[in-house]
Tab-separated table of C-alpha atoms and ligand atoms in Angstrom:
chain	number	residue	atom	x	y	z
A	170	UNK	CA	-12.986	-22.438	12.228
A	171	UNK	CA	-16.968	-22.722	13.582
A	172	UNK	CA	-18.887	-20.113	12.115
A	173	UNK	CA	-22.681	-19.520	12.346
A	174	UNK	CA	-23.910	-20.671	8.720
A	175	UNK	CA	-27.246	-20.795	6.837
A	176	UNK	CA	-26.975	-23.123	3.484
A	177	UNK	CA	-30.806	-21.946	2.848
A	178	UNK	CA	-33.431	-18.864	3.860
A	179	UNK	CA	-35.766	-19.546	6.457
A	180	UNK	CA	-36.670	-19.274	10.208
A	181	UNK	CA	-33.967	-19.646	12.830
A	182	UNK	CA	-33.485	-23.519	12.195
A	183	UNK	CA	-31.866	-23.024	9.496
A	184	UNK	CA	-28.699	-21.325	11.382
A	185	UNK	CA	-26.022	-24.293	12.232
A	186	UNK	CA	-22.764	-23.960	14.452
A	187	UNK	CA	-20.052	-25.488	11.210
A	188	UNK	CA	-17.063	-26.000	10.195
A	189	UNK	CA	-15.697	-23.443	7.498
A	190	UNK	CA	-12.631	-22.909	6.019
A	191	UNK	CA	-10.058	-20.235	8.024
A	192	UNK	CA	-10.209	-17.070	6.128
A	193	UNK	CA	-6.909	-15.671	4.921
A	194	UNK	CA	-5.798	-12.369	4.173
A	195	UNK	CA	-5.558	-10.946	0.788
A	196	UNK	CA	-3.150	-8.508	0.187
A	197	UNK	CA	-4.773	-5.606	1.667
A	198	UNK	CA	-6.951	-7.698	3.904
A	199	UNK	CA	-6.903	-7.964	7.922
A	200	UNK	CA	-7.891	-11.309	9.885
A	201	UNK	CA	-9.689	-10.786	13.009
A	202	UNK	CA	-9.979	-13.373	15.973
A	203	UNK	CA	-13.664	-12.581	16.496
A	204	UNK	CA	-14.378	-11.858	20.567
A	205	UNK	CA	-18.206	-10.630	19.931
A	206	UNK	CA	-20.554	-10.027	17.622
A	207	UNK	CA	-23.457	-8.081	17.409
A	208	UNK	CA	-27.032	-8.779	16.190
A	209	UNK	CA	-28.618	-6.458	13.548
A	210	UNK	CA	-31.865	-6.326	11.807
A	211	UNK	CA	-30.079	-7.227	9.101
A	212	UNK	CA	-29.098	-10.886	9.937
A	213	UNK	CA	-32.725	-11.432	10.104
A	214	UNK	CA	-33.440	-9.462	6.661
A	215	UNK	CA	-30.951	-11.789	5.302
A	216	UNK	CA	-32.149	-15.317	7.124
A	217	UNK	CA	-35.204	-14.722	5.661
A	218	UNK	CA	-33.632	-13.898	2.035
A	219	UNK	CA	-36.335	-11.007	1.706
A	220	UNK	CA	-35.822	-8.477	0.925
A	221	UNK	CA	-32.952	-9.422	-0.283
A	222	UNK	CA	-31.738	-12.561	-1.518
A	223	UNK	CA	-28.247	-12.814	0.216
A	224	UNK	CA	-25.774	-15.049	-1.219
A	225	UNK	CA	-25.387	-19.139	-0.325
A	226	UNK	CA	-23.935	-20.439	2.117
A	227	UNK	CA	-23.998	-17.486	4.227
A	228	UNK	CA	-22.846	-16.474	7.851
A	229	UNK	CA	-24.520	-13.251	8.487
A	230	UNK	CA	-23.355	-10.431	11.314
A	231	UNK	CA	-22.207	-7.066	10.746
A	232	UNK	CA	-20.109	-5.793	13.577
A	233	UNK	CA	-17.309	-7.357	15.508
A	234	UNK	CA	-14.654	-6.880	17.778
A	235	UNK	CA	-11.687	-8.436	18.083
A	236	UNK	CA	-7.694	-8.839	17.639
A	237	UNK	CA	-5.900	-8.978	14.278
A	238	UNK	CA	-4.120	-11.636	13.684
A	239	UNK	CA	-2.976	-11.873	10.052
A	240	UNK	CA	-2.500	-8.818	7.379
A	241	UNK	CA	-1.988	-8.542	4.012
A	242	UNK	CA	1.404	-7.867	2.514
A	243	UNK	CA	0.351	-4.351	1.229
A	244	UNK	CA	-1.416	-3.232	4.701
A	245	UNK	CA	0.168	-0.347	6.528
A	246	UNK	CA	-3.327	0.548	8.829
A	247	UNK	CA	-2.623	-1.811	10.989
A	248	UNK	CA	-1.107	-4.972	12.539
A	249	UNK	CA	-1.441	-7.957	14.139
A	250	UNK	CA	-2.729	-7.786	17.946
A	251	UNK	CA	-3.905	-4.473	17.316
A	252	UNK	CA	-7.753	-4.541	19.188
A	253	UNK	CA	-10.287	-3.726	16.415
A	254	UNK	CA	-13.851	-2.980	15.429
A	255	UNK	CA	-15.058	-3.580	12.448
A	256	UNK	CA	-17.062	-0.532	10.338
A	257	UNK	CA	-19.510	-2.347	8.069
A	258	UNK	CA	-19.274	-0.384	4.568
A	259	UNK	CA	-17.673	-2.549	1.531
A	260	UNK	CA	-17.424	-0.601	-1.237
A	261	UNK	CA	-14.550	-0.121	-3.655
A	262	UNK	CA	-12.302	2.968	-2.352
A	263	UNK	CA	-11.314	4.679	-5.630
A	264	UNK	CA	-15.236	5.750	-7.311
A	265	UNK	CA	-15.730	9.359	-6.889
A	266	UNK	CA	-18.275	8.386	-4.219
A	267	UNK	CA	-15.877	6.806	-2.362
A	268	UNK	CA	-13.051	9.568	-2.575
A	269	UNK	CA	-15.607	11.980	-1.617
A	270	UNK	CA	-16.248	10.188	1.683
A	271	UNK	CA	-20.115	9.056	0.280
A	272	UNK	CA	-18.853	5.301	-0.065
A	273	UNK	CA	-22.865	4.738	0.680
A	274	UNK	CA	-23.333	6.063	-2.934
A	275	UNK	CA	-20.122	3.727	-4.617
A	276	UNK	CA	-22.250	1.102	-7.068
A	277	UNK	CA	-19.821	-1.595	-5.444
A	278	UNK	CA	-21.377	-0.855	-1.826
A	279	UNK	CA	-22.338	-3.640	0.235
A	280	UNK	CA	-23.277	-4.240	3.750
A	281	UNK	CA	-20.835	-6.508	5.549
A	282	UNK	CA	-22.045	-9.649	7.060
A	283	UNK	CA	-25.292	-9.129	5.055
A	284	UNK	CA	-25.341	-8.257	1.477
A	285	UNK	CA	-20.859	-10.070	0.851
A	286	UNK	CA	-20.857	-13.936	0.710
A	287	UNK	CA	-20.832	-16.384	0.304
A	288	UNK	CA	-19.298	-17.065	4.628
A	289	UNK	CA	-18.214	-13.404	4.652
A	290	UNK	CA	-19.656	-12.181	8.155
A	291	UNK	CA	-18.955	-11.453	11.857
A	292	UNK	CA	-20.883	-14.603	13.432
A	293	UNK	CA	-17.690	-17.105	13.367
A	294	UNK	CA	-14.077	-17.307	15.411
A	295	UNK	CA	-12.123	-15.474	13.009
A	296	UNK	CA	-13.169	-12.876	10.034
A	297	UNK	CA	-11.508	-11.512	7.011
A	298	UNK	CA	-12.011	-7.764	6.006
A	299	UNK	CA	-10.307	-5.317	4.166
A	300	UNK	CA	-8.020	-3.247	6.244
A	301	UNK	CA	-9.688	0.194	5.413
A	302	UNK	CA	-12.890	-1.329	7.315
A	303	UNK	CA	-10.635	-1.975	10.620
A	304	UNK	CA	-11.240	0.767	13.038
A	305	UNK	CA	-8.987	0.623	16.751
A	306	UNK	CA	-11.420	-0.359	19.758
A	307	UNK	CA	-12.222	2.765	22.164
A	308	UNK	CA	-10.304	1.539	25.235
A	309	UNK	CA	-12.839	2.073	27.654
A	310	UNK	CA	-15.100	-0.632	25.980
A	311	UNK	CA	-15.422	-4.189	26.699
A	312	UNK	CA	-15.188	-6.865	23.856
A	313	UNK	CA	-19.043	-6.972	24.184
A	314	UNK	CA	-19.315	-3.261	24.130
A	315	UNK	CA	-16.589	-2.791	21.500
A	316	UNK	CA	-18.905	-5.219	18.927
A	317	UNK	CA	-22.432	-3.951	19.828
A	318	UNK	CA	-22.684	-0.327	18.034
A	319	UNK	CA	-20.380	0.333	15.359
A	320	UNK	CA	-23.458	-0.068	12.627
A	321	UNK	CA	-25.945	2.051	14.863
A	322	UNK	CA	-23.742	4.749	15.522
A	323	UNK	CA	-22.569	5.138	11.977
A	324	UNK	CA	-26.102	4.853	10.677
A	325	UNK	CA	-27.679	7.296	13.330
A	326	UNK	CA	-24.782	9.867	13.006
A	327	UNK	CA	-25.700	9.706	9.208
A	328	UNK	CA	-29.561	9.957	9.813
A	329	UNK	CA	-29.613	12.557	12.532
A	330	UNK	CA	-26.598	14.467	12.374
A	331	UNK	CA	-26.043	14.557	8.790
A	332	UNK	CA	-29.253	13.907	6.772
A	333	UNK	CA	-31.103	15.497	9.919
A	334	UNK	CA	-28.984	18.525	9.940
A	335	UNK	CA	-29.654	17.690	14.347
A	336	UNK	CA	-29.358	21.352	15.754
A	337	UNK	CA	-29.649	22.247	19.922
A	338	UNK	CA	-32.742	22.619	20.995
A	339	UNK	CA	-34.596	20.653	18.469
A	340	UNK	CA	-37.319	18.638	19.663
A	341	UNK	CA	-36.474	14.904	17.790
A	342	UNK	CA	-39.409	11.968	18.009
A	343	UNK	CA	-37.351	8.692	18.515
A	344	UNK	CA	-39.976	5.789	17.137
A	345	UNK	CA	-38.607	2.136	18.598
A	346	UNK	CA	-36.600	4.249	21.089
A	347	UNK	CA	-35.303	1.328	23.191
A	348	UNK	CA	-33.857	-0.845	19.939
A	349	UNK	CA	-30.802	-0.233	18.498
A	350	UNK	CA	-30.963	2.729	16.131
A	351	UNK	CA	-33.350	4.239	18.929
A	352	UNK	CA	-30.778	3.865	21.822
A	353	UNK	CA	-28.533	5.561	19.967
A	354	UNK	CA	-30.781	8.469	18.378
A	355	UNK	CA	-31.836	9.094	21.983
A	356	UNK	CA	-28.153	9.471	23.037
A	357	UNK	CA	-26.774	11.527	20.096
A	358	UNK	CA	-30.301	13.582	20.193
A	359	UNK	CA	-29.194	14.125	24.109
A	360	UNK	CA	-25.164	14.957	23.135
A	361	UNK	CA	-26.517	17.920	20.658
A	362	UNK	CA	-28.659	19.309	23.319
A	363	UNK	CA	-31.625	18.373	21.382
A	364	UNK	CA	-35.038	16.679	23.467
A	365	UNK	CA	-35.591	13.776	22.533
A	366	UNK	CA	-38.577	12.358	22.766
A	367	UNK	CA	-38.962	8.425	22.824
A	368	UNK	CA	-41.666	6.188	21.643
A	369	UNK	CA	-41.384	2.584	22.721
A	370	UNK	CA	-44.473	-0.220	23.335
A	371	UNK	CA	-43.832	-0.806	27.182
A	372	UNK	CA	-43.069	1.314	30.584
A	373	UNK	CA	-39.938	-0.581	31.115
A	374	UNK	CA	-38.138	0.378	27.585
A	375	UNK	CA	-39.386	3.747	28.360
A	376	UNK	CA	-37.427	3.608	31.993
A	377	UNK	CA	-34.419	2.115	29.805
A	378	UNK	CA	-34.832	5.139	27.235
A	379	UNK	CA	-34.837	7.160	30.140
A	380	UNK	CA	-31.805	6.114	31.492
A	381	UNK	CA	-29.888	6.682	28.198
A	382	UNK	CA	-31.528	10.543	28.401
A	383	UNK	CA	-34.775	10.554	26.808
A	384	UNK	CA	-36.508	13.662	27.797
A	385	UNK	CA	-40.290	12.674	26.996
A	386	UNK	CA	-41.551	9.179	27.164
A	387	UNK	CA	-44.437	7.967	24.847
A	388	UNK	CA	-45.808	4.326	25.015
A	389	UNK	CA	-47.745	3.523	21.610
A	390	UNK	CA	-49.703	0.619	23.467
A	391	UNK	CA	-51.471	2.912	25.718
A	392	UNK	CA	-51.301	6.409	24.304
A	393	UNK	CA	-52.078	8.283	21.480
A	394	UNK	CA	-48.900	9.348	19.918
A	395	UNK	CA	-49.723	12.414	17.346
A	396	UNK	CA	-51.904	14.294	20.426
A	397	UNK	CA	-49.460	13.513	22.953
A	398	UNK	CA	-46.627	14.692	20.970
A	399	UNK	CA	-48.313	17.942	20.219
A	400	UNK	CA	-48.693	18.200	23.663
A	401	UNK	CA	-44.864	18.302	24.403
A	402	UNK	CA	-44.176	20.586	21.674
A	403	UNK	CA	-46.868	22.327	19.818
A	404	UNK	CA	-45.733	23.111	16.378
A	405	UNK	CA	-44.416	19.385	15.551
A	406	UNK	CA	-41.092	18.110	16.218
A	407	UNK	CA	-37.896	19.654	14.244
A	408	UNK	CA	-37.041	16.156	13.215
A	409	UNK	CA	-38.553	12.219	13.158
A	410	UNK	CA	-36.316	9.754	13.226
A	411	UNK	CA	-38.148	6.995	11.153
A	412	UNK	CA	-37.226	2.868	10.623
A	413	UNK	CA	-40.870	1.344	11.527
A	414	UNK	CA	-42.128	2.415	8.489
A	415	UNK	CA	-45.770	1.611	7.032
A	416	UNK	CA	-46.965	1.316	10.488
A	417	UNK	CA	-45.551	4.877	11.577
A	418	UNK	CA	-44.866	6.975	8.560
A	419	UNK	CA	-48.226	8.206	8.351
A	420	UNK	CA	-47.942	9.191	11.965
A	421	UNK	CA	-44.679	10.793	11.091
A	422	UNK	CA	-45.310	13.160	8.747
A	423	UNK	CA	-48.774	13.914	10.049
A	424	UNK	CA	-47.062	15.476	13.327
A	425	UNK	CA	-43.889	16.968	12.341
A	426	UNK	CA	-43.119	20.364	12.595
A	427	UNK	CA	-44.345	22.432	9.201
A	428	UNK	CA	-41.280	22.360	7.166
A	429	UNK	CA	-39.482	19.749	9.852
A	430	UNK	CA	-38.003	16.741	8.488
A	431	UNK	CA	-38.823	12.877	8.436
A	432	UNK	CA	-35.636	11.148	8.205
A	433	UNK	CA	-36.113	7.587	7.398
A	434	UNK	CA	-33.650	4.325	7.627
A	435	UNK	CA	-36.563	1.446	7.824
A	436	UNK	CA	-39.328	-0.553	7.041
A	437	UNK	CA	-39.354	-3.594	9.468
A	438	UNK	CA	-43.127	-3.293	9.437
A	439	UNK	CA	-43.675	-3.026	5.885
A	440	UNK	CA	-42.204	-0.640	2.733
A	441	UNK	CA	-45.426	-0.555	0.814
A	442	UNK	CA	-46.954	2.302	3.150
A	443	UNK	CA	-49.512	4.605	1.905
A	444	UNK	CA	-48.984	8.503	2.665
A	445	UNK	CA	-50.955	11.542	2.462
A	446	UNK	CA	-48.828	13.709	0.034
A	447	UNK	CA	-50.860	16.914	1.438
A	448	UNK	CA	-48.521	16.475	4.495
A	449	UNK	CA	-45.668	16.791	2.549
A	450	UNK	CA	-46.306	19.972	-0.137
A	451	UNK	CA	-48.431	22.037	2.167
A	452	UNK	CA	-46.758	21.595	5.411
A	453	UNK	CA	-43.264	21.545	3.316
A	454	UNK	CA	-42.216	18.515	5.205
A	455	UNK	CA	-39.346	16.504	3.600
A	456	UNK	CA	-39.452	13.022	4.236
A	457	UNK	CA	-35.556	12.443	2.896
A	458	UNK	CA	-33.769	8.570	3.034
A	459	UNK	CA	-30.600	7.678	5.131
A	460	UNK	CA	-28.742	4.785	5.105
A	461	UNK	CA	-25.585	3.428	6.961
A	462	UNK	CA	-22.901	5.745	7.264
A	463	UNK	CA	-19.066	6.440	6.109
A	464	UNK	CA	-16.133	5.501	8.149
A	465	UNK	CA	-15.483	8.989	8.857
A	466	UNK	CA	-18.996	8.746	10.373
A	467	UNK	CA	-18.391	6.166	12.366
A	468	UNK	CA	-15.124	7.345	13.561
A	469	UNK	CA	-16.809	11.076	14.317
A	470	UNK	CA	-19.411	9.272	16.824
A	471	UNK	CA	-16.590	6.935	18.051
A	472	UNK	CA	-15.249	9.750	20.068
A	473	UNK	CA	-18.412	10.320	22.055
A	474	UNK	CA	-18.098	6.341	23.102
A	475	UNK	CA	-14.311	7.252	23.808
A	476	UNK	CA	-15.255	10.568	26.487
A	477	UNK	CA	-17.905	8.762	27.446
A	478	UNK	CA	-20.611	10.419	26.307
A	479	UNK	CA	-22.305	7.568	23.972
A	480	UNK	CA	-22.960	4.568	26.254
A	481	UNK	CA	-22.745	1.253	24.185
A	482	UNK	CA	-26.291	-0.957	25.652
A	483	UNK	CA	-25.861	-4.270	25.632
A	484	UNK	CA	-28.953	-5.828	27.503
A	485	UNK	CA	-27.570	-9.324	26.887
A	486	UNK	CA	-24.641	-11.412	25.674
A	487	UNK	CA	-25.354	-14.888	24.659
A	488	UNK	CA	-22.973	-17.935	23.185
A	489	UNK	CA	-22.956	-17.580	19.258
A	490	UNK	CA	-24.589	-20.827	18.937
A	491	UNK	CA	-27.884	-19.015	20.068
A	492	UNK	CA	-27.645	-16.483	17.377
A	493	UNK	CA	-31.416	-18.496	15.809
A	494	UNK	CA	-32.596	-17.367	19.632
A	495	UNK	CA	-30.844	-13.544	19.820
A	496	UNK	CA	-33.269	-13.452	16.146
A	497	UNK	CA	-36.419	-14.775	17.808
A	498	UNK	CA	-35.966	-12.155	20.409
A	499	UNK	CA	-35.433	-9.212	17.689
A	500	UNK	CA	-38.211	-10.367	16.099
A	501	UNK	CA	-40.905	-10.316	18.693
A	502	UNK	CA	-39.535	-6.891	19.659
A	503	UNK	CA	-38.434	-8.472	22.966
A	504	UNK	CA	-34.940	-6.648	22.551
A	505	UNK	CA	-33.922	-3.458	24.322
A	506	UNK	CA	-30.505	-1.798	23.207
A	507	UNK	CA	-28.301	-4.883	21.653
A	508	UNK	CA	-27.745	-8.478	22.090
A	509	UNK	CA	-24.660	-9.596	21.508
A	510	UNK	CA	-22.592	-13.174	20.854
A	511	UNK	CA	-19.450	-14.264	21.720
A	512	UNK	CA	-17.845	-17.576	20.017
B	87	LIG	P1	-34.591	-3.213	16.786
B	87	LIG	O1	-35.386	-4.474	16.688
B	87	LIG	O2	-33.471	-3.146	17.748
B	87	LIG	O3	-35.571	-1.996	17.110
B	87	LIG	C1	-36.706	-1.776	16.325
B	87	LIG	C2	-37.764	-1.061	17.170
B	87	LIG	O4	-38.824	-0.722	16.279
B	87	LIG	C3	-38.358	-1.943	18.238
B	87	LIG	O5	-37.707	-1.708	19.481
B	87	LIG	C4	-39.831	-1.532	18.267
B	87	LIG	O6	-40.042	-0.682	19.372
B	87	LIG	C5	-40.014	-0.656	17.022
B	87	LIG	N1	-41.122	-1.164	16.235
B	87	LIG	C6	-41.260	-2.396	15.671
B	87	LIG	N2	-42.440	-2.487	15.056
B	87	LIG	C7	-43.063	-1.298	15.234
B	87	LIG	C8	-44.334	-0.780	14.842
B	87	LIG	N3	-45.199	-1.518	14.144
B	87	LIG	N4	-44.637	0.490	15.209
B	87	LIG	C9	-43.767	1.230	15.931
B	87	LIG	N5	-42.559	0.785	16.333
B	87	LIG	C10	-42.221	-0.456	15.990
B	87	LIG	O7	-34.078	-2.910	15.306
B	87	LIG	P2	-32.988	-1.821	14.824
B	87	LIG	O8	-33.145	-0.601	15.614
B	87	LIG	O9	-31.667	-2.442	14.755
B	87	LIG	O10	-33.469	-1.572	13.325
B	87	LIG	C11	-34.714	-0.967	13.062
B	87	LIG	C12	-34.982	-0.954	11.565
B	87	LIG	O11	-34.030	-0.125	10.914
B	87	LIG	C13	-34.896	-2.321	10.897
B	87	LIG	O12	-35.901	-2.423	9.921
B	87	LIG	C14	-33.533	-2.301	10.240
B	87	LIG	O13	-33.433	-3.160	9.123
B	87	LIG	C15	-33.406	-0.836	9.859
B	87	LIG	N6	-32.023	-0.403	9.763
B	87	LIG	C16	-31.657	0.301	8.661
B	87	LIG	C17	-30.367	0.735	8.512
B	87	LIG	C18	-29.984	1.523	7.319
B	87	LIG	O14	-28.823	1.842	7.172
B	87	LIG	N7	-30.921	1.891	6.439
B	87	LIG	C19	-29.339	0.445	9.506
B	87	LIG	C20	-29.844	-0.242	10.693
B	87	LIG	C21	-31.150	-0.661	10.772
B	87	LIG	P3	-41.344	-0.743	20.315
B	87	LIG	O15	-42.057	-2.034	20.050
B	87	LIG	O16	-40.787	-0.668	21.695
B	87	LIG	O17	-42.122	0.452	19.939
């Protein structure tokens, strides 16, 4: 099969359309004939090899759709020609993590597509995965649609709903509201009843965080974002939904709500921030960690996308040979909802 493969970490040149060996099913493996692929911060994490290191040769992507066509001889779950998305969490099933539905916590997690290797991820024509990590499509979705959210729902159901304890009528700030966790947080903010509020660096992500239900619209180009917030709501927001990291955090726990929570999944502009600890103990904030989600997560947000009310945004679809492009987008911040690839 072609596949999407970097033999070395660097910028997007190093991502060539190869020939790999088909993979094959292991006994309680599924094949999938890859239809699209979605593009997560991840795949760049991983290009670059920092922070992590991810193993050689590797072909990066962590959520696809598609239709089995191969399982292993001990697979029950499901069959071939069954229509399938793919839930991102490798980890080993039987840890008392795992049994207790935290597979996040099992020491044998990894990330699919980013952290398994070497050739172990969505951006080729077919993929191997255990069965466990097969989830059916929702039928209303397209291909494209089916592939573009199954890592940002899981991973904002997680942040916001579980780690965020998301109530009605909380008032949630969305930083990077038009990218992919933020599209989501804005919509699963808007299905609790809670306001969201959404931060993103131009007028026309704010119309497109609009759209998807945003209730106050911040641009951190041309505003400042701790006065206007208090402006919308007074005491702080309940909750802030937190990835920028050392560019924001010191924002975030500045204007939460005394004894709100700072709920954090990122650092894509640097981990090494510097924060005021007099935020934390006086105010009683907690600034508490989230990351990815369980399958039962995934599958508890998945019925949203099936009634409808979680809209999968995918603001482009481009042939897999431009994944090096789809990057350079991310990268520059050019990208609003997801960009997704089709072999
Ligand atoms: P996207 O690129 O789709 O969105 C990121 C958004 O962050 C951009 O739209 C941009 O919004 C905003 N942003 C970037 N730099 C800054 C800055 N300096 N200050 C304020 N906002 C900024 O990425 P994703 O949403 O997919 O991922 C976001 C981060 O979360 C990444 O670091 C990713 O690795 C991490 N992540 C973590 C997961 C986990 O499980 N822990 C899971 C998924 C993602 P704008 O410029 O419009 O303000």
């Amino acid at each position: 099969m072609k596949a999407m493969v970097f033999e070395q970490y660097g910028g997007p040149e190093v991502l060539q359309w190869e020939e790999v060996p088909d993979p094959k099913a292991g006994p309680n493996d599924a094949v999938i004939r890859v239809r699209a692929a979605a593009m997560n911060y991840n795949d760049v994490w991983g290009r670059r090899g920092d922070p992590v290191q991810v193993p050689l040769p590797h072909i990066s992507g962590s959520d696809a759709a598609g239709e089995v066509v191969e399982v292993g001889s001990e697979v029950r779950s499901v069959k071939a020609r069954d229509e399938v998305i793919v839930h991102p969490g490798n980890s080993c099933r039987v840890c008392e993590a795992c049994t207790r539905g935290e597979e996040f916590f099992c020491r044998q997690y990894k990330i699919w597509g980013y952290q398994t290797g070497p050739l172990d991820g969505a951006f080729g024509e077919y993929v191997r995965v255990p069965a466990v990590q097969v989830v059916p499509k929702p039928k209303n979705t397209t291909w494209e649609q089916a592939s573009s959210f199954g890592l940002i729902l899981e991973t904002v159901w997680r942040q916001l709903v579980k780690r965020g304890r998301l109530t009605a009528g909380d008032y949630v700030l969305i930083w990077g509201a038009a990218g992919g966790l933020g599209s989501m947080a804005v919509q699963v903010a808007r299905l609790f009843n809670a306001h969201p509020i959404a931060v993103a660096s131009s007028d026309a992500k704010l119309a497109f965080c609009k759209e998807l239900g945003a209730e106050f619209l911040l641009n951190r180009t041309t505003q400042n974002i701790p006065q206007e917030v208090r402006k919308i709501v007074p005491a702080g927001p309940d909750i802030v939904f937190e990835h920028p990291g050392k560019a924001t955090i010191g924002d975030s726990l500045r204007v939460v709500k005394w004894g709100g929570l700072v709920v954090s999944s990122g650092a894509t502009s640097g981990y090494d921030a510097e924060i005021d600890l007099r935020h934390i103990f006086f105010r009683q904030a907690s600034l508490v960690g989230s990351t990815m989600g369980s399958r039962a997560d995934l599958v508890e947000g998945l019925r949203h996308v099936e009634n409808g009310r979680i809209r999968p945004v995918v603001s482009e679809v481009l042939p897999m040979q431009e994944l090096g492009r789809a990057e350079t987008m991310m990268e520059n911040d050019e990208v609003m909802g997801k960009v997704v690839l089709t072999p």
